[in-house]
PDB file of C-alpha atoms in Angstrom:
ATOM      1  CA  MET A   1       0.805 -31.402  22.908  1.00  0.00           C
ATOM      2  CA  LYS A   2       3.817 -29.380  24.103  1.00  0.00           C
ATOM      3  CA  PHE A   3       4.857 -28.828  20.490  1.00  0.00           C
ATOM      4  CA  VAL A   4       1.428 -27.487  19.535  1.00  0.00           C
ATOM      5  CA  ARG A   5       1.441 -25.143  22.515  1.00  0.00           C
ATOM      6  CA  LYS A   6       4.953 -23.855  21.779  1.00  0.00           C
ATOM      7  CA  PHE A   7       4.114 -23.455  18.098  1.00  0.00           C
ATOM      8  CA  SER A   8       0.937 -21.525  18.939  1.00  0.00           C
ATOM      9  CA  LEU A   9       2.835 -19.232  21.299  1.00  0.00           C
ATOM     10  CA  ALA A  10       5.499 -18.633  18.645  1.00  0.00           C
ATOM     11  CA  ILE A  11       2.837 -17.680  16.074  1.00  0.00           C
ATOM     12  CA  LEU A  12       1.160 -15.361  18.592  1.00  0.00           C
ATOM     13  CA  ALA A  13       4.525 -13.738  19.419  1.00  0.00           C
ATOM     14  CA  LEU A  14       5.220 -13.249  15.704  1.00  0.00           C
ATOM     15  CA  LEU A  15       1.804 -11.641  15.148  1.00  0.00           C
ATOM     16  CA  LEU A  16       2.298  -9.319  18.114  1.00  0.00           C
ATOM     17  CA  ALA A  17       5.799  -8.402  16.956  1.00  0.00           C
ATOM     18  CA  GLY A  18       4.369  -7.299  13.594  1.00  0.00           C
ATOM     19  CA  PHE A  19       2.009  -4.915  15.363  1.00  0.00           C
ATOM     20  CA  LEU A  20       4.730  -3.572  17.656  1.00  0.00           C
ATOM     21  CA  LEU A  21       7.198  -2.686  14.894  1.00  0.00           C
ATOM     22  CA  PRO A  22       7.515   1.073  14.486  1.00  0.00           C
ATOM     23  CA  GLU A  23       5.889   2.445  11.364  1.00  0.00           C
ATOM     24  CA  ARG A  24       7.822   5.327   9.832  1.00  0.00           C
ATOM     25  CA  LYS A  25       5.510   6.811   7.182  1.00  0.00           C
ATOM     26  CA  VAL A  26       6.461   8.956   4.194  1.00  0.00           C
ATOM     27  CA  VAL A  27       4.542  10.105   1.114  1.00  0.00           C
ATOM     28  CA  PRO A  28       5.523   7.639  -1.638  1.00  0.00           C
ATOM     29  CA  VAL A  29       6.192  10.154  -4.424  1.00  0.00           C
ATOM     30  CA  VAL A  30       9.077  12.585  -3.966  1.00  0.00           C
ATOM     31  CA  GLY A  31       7.816  16.160  -3.690  1.00  0.00           C
ATOM     32  CA  ALA A  32       4.130  15.157  -3.609  1.00  0.00           C
ATOM     33  CA  SER A  33       1.592  16.553  -1.183  1.00  0.00           C
ATOM     34  CA  ASP A  34      -2.142  16.140  -0.669  1.00  0.00           C
ATOM     35  CA  HIS A  35      -2.611  18.524  -3.619  1.00  0.00           C
ATOM     36  CA  ASP A  36      -1.353  15.748  -5.918  1.00  0.00           C
ATOM     37  CA  TRP A  37      -4.192  13.304  -5.270  1.00  0.00           C
ATOM     38  CA  ASN A  38      -7.978  13.463  -5.127  1.00  0.00           C
ATOM     39  CA  LYS A  39      -9.168  13.115  -1.529  1.00  0.00           C
ATOM     40  CA  ASN A  40     -12.374  11.443  -2.767  1.00  0.00           C
ATOM     41  CA  SER A  41     -10.764   8.770  -4.933  1.00  0.00           C
ATOM     42  CA  PHE A  42     -10.628   5.938  -2.383  1.00  0.00           C
ATOM     43  CA  TRP A  43     -13.609   3.646  -2.918  1.00  0.00           C
ATOM     44  CA  TYR A  44     -14.798   5.836  -5.787  1.00  0.00           C
ATOM     45  CA  GLU A  45     -17.219   4.105  -8.142  1.00  0.00           C
ATOM     46  CA  PRO A  46     -17.649   3.254 -10.904  1.00  0.00           C
ATOM     47  CA  TRP A  47     -14.008   2.389 -11.519  1.00  0.00           C
ATOM     48  CA  GLY A  48     -13.583   0.198 -14.579  1.00  0.00           C
ATOM     49  CA  SER A  49     -13.639  -3.572 -14.255  1.00  0.00           C
ATOM     50  CA  SER A  50     -12.661  -3.468 -10.573  1.00  0.00           C
ATOM     51  CA  GLY A  51     -15.920  -1.689  -9.661  1.00  0.00           C
ATOM     52  CA  VAL A  52     -14.446   0.620  -7.023  1.00  0.00           C
ATOM     53  CA  HIS A  53     -11.061   2.328  -6.698  1.00  0.00           C
ATOM     54  CA  LYS A  54      -9.280   0.632  -3.811  1.00  0.00           C
ATOM     55  CA  GLY A  55      -6.389   3.059  -3.546  1.00  0.00           C
ATOM     56  CA  VAL A  56      -5.219   6.550  -4.361  1.00  0.00           C
ATOM     57  CA  ASP A  57      -3.550   7.829  -7.521  1.00  0.00           C
ATOM     58  CA  ILE A  58      -0.684  10.230  -6.808  1.00  0.00           C
ATOM     59  CA  PHE A  59       0.059  12.386  -9.856  1.00  0.00           C
ATOM     60  CA  ALA A  60       3.560  13.554 -10.740  1.00  0.00           C
ATOM     61  CA  ARG A  61       5.831  14.011 -13.733  1.00  0.00           C
ATOM     62  CA  LYS A  62       6.894  10.808 -15.439  1.00  0.00           C
ATOM     63  CA  GLY A  63      10.198   9.663 -13.953  1.00  0.00           C
ATOM     64  CA  THR A  64       9.671  11.241 -10.511  1.00  0.00           C
ATOM     65  CA  ALA A  65      11.114   9.010  -7.800  1.00  0.00           C
ATOM     66  CA  ALA A  66       8.676   6.652  -6.069  1.00  0.00           C
ATOM     67  CA  VAL A  67       9.785   5.715  -2.556  1.00  0.00           C
ATOM     68  CA  SER A  68       8.821   3.196   0.077  1.00  0.00           C
ATOM     69  CA  THR A  69       6.170   4.570   2.432  1.00  0.00           C
ATOM     70  CA  THR A  70       7.604   2.600   5.365  1.00  0.00           C
ATOM     71  CA  ASP A  71      10.181  -0.068   6.163  1.00  0.00           C
ATOM     72  CA  MET A  72       9.128  -3.151   4.167  1.00  0.00           C
ATOM     73  CA  LEU A  73      10.023  -6.649   3.131  1.00  0.00           C
ATOM     74  CA  ILE A  74       9.672  -6.771  -0.651  1.00  0.00           C
ATOM     75  CA  LEU A  75       7.416  -9.649  -1.678  1.00  0.00           C
ATOM     76  CA  TYR A  76       7.162  -8.971  -5.421  1.00  0.00           C
ATOM     77  CA  THR A  77       8.570  -6.730  -8.127  1.00  0.00           C
ATOM     78  CA  GLY A  78       7.486  -7.167 -11.712  1.00  0.00           C
ATOM     79  CA  GLN A  79       4.565  -6.744 -14.038  1.00  0.00           C
ATOM     80  CA  VAL A  80       0.858  -7.443 -13.669  1.00  0.00           C
ATOM     81  CA  GLY A  81      -1.883  -6.726 -16.212  1.00  0.00           C
ATOM     82  CA  LYS A  82      -3.752  -3.722 -14.833  1.00  0.00           C
ATOM     83  CA  GLY A  83      -0.981  -2.456 -12.560  1.00  0.00           C
ATOM     84  CA  GLY A  84       1.839  -2.582 -15.090  1.00  0.00           C
ATOM     85  CA  ASN A  85       5.180  -2.335 -13.302  1.00  0.00           C
ATOM     86  CA  VAL A  86       4.480  -2.936  -9.615  1.00  0.00           C
ATOM     87  CA  VAL A  87       6.170  -3.326  -6.245  1.00  0.00           C
ATOM     88  CA  LEU A  88       4.470  -5.157  -3.364  1.00  0.00           C
ATOM     89  CA  GLY A  89       5.881  -5.039   0.151  1.00  0.00           C
ATOM     90  CA  LEU A  90       4.962  -6.164   3.657  1.00  0.00           C
ATOM     91  CA  GLY A  91       5.268  -3.460   6.278  1.00  0.00           C
ATOM     92  CA  PRO A  92       4.563  -3.105  10.005  1.00  0.00           C
ATOM     93  CA  LYS A  93       1.079  -3.863  11.345  1.00  0.00           C
ATOM     94  CA  TRP A  94       0.843  -6.731   8.805  1.00  0.00           C
ATOM     95  CA  ARG A  95       0.004  -4.347   5.974  1.00  0.00           C
ATOM     96  CA  LEU A  96       0.748  -4.900   2.306  1.00  0.00           C
ATOM     97  CA  HIS A  97       1.822  -1.786   0.384  1.00  0.00           C
ATOM     98  CA  TYR A  98       1.127  -1.876  -3.364  1.00  0.00           C
ATOM     99  CA  PHE A  99       2.720   0.575  -5.800  1.00  0.00           C
ATOM    100  CA  ALA A 100       1.500   0.368  -9.426  1.00  0.00           C
ATOM    101  CA  HIS A 101       1.858   2.023 -12.859  1.00  0.00           C
ATOM    102  CA  LEU A 102       5.568   2.600 -12.319  1.00  0.00           C
ATOM    103  CA  GLU A 103       7.678   3.591 -15.299  1.00  0.00           C
ATOM    104  CA  GLN A 104      10.618   1.632 -13.916  1.00  0.00           C
ATOM    105  CA  ILE A 105      11.354  -0.468 -10.860  1.00  0.00           C
ATOM    106  CA  ALA A 106      14.652   0.442  -9.208  1.00  0.00           C
ATOM    107  CA  GLU A 107      17.258  -2.250  -9.824  1.00  0.00           C
ATOM    108  CA  SER A 108      18.501  -1.722  -6.271  1.00  0.00           C
ATOM    109  CA  THR A 109      15.146  -2.792  -4.806  1.00  0.00           C
ATOM    110  CA  GLY A 110      16.119  -5.823  -2.785  1.00  0.00           C
ATOM    111  CA  PHE A 111      14.431  -8.006  -0.184  1.00  0.00           C
ATOM    112  CA  TYR A 112      14.225  -5.156   2.351  1.00  0.00           C
ATOM    113  CA  VAL A 113      13.735  -1.396   1.842  1.00  0.00           C
ATOM    114  CA  SER A 114      13.695   1.404   4.393  1.00  0.00           C
ATOM    115  CA  ALA A 115      11.152   4.200   4.498  1.00  0.00           C
ATOM    116  CA  SER A 116      12.053   6.814   1.822  1.00  0.00           C
ATOM    117  CA  GLU A 117      14.174   4.374  -0.194  1.00  0.00           C
ATOM    118  CA  THR A 118      13.628   4.654  -3.955  1.00  0.00           C
ATOM    119  CA  ILE A 119      11.690   1.689  -5.359  1.00  0.00           C
ATOM    120  CA  GLY A 120      11.009   3.030  -8.848  1.00  0.00           C
ATOM    121  CA  THR A 121       9.710   5.972 -10.851  1.00  0.00           C
ATOM    122  CA  VAL A 122       6.221   7.319 -11.555  1.00  0.00           C
ATOM    123  CA  GLY A 123       4.856   6.279 -14.929  1.00  0.00           C
ATOM    124  CA  ASP A 124       1.844   5.149 -16.908  1.00  0.00           C
ATOM    125  CA  SER A 125       2.276   1.385 -17.244  1.00  0.00           C
ATOM    126  CA  GLY A 126      -0.519  -1.179 -17.205  1.00  0.00           C
ATOM    127  CA  ASN A 127      -4.029   0.130 -17.717  1.00  0.00           C
ATOM    128  CA  ALA A 128      -2.736   3.679 -17.132  1.00  0.00           C
ATOM    129  CA  ALA A 129      -0.995   3.653 -20.527  1.00  0.00           C
ATOM    130  CA  GLY A 130      -1.592   6.934 -22.327  1.00  0.00           C
ATOM    131  CA  LYS A 131      -3.068   8.594 -19.231  1.00  0.00           C
ATOM    132  CA  GLN A 132      -1.512  11.265 -17.033  1.00  0.00           C
ATOM    133  CA  PRO A 133       1.523   9.767 -15.233  1.00  0.00           C
ATOM    134  CA  HIS A 134       0.754   8.703 -11.686  1.00  0.00           C
ATOM    135  CA  MET A 135       1.404   6.019  -9.122  1.00  0.00           C
ATOM    136  CA  HIS A 136      -1.472   3.983  -7.712  1.00  0.00           C
ATOM    137  CA  TYR A 137      -0.923   3.286  -4.011  1.00  0.00           C
ATOM    138  CA  SER A 138      -2.934   0.819  -1.923  1.00  0.00           C
ATOM    139  CA  VAL A 139      -2.658  -0.449   1.641  1.00  0.00           C
ATOM    140  CA  VAL A 140      -4.101  -3.887   2.404  1.00  0.00           C
ATOM    141  CA  SER A 141      -4.258  -5.357   5.909  1.00  0.00           C
ATOM    142  CA  LEU A 142      -3.679  -9.081   6.316  1.00  0.00           C
ATOM    143  CA  ILE A 143      -5.588  -8.863   9.595  1.00  0.00           C
ATOM    144  CA  PRO A 144      -9.195  -7.786   8.826  1.00  0.00           C
ATOM    145  CA  TYR A 145     -10.592  -4.656  10.464  1.00  0.00           C
ATOM    146  CA  LEU A 146     -14.171  -5.964  10.627  1.00  0.00           C
ATOM    147  CA  TRP A 147     -15.603  -2.696  11.983  1.00  0.00           C
ATOM    148  CA  LYS A 148     -14.633  -0.915   8.724  1.00  0.00           C
ATOM    149  CA  MET A 149     -17.029  -2.984   6.586  1.00  0.00           C
ATOM    150  CA  ASP A 150     -20.097  -1.160   5.309  1.00  0.00           C
ATOM    151  CA  SER A 151     -22.965  -1.526   2.865  1.00  0.00           C
ATOM    152  CA  SER A 152     -21.246   0.217  -0.062  1.00  0.00           C
ATOM    153  CA  THR A 153     -20.361  -1.698  -3.234  1.00  0.00           C
ATOM    154  CA  GLN A 154     -17.823  -4.360  -2.196  1.00  0.00           C
ATOM    155  CA  GLY A 155     -17.962  -2.791   1.280  1.00  0.00           C
ATOM    156  CA  TRP A 156     -16.900  -6.050   2.943  1.00  0.00           C
ATOM    157  CA  LYS A 157     -13.473  -5.541   1.315  1.00  0.00           C
ATOM    158  CA  LYS A 158     -12.968  -2.405   3.423  1.00  0.00           C
ATOM    159  CA  ALA A 159     -12.061  -4.796   6.237  1.00  0.00           C
ATOM    160  CA  PHE A 160      -8.856  -5.408   4.274  1.00  0.00           C
ATOM    161  CA  TYR A 161      -8.307  -2.347   2.056  1.00  0.00           C
ATOM    162  CA  GLN A 162      -7.252   0.520   4.269  1.00  0.00           C
ATOM    163  CA  ASN A 163      -7.863   4.099   3.174  1.00  0.00           C
ATOM    164  CA  PRO A 164      -4.420   5.197   1.909  1.00  0.00           C
ATOM    165  CA  ILE A 165      -5.460   8.853   2.090  1.00  0.00           C
ATOM    166  CA  GLU A 166      -5.918   8.537   5.869  1.00  0.00           C
ATOM    167  CA  TYR A 167      -2.632   6.625   6.031  1.00  0.00           C
ATOM    168  CA  LEU A 168      -0.796   9.385   4.131  1.00  0.00           C
ATOM    169  CA  GLN A 169      -2.268  12.154   6.312  1.00  0.00           C
ATOM    170  CA  THR A 170       0.121  11.042   9.050  1.00  0.00           C
ATOM    171  CA  ALA A 171       3.090  10.631   6.690  1.00  0.00           C
ATOM    172  CA  GLN A 172       5.951  13.063   6.381  1.00  0.00           C
ATOM    173  CA  ALA A 173       6.566  14.658   3.006  1.00  0.00           C
ATOM    174  CA  HIS A 174       9.730  13.451   1.303  1.00  0.00           C
ATOM    175  CA  ALA A 175      11.467  16.454  -0.222  1.00  0.00           C
ATOM    176  CA  PRO A 176      13.228  16.160  -3.587  1.00  0.00           C
TER     177      PRO A 176
END
């Protein structure tokens, strides 16, 4: 019984620590501002086979540096069908940060990256092939925000998918 109690307290402490970590936020494409994305694109429908757009597309010239939006543990770098070249990281507040359609993933991307650290370059990989170069950016919470659910298409998923446009409104621009 003591083990279960200590284990439970350790898990609770770990969860709380994740929420207490400072969250330094930067715009994930060097030189980009809110003029480089459509403010109405989050949860836009119809959006291909996924139904709704669960992120924001930040447009830039192919090869523009893509940077980490916050301090993150890198969980995955590689290729996925629709996303092409992607980076997935775990940041403060138990949020996953997903960067897709990259032209290249930086070879220096290790297990941990700091806010503003280069993780790759903007491109048109995956299902963005042949389209205007951009980086798809999504923020997914591992802890559901139940009050964000609504009656829109797939609206229950809003408990997990955070609006990256709102997230980026509090981010600092990263100059070239």
